[in-house]
XYZ file of C-alpha atoms in Angstrom:
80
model
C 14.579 2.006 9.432
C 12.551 -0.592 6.967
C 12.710 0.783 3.032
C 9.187 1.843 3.279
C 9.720 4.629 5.610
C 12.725 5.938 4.860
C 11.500 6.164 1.142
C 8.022 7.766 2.514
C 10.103 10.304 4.413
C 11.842 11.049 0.882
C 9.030 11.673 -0.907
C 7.090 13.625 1.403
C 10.070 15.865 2.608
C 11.253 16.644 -0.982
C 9.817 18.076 -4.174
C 9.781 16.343 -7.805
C 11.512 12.844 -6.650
C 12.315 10.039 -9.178
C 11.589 7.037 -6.803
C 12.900 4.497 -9.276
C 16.013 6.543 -9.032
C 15.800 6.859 -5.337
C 15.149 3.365 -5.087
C 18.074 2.347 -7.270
C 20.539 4.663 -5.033
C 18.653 3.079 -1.485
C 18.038 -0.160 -2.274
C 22.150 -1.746 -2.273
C 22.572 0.029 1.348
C 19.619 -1.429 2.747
C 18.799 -4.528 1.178
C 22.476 -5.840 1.526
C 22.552 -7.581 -1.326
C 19.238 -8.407 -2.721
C 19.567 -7.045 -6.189
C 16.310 -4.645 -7.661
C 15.625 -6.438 -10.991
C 15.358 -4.349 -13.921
C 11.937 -2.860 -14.697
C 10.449 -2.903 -11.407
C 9.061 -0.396 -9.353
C 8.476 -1.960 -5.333
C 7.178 1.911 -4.398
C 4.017 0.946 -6.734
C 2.955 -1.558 -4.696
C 3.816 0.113 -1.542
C 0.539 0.918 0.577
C 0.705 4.669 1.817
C -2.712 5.354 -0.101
C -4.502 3.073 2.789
C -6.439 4.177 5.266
C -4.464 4.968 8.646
C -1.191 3.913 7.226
C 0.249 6.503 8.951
C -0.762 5.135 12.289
C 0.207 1.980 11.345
C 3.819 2.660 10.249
C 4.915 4.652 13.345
C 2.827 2.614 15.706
C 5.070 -0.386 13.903
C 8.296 1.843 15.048
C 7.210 2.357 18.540
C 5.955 -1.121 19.546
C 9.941 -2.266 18.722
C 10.508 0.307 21.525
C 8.303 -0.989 24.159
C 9.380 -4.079 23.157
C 13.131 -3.057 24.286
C 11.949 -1.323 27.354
C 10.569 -4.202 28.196
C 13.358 -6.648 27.732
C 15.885 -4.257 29.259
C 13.278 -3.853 32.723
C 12.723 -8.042 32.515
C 16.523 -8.622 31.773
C 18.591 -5.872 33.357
C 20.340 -7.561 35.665
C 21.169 -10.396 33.936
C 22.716 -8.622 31.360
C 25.147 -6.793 33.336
């Protein structure tokens, strides 16, 4: 699951969440590596206020599953 909606299900699911904590505990597990400098904040920036975000994140989640139903029914066979 990208950052972005495992932090939005966070937030929404829980009450009184420090996301620069949260973000500091996520970030090493899911970024493999890519350090979260010092005095930054990437939920600030991070565009649930937008108009039909919510469509747009979980229609972002189900087009990579058409996307494998499709390669399996193309493929099938030739990956057996």
């Amino acid at each position: 699951m990208p950052l972005s909606g495992l932090i939005d299900q966070i937030i929404h699911s829980s009450e009184n969440v420090d996301i620069v904590e949260l973000l500091k505990h996520l970030n090493p597990k899911i970024m493999l590596g890519i350090p979260l400098l010092d005095g930054t904040n990437p939920a600030s920036c991070f565009p649930r206020f937008t108009i039909g975000y919510e469509a747009t994140c979980y229609s972002y989640l189900w087009s990579e599953v058409f996307a494998a139903d499709i390669f399996v029914s193309k493929f099938q066979d030739d990956l057996l």
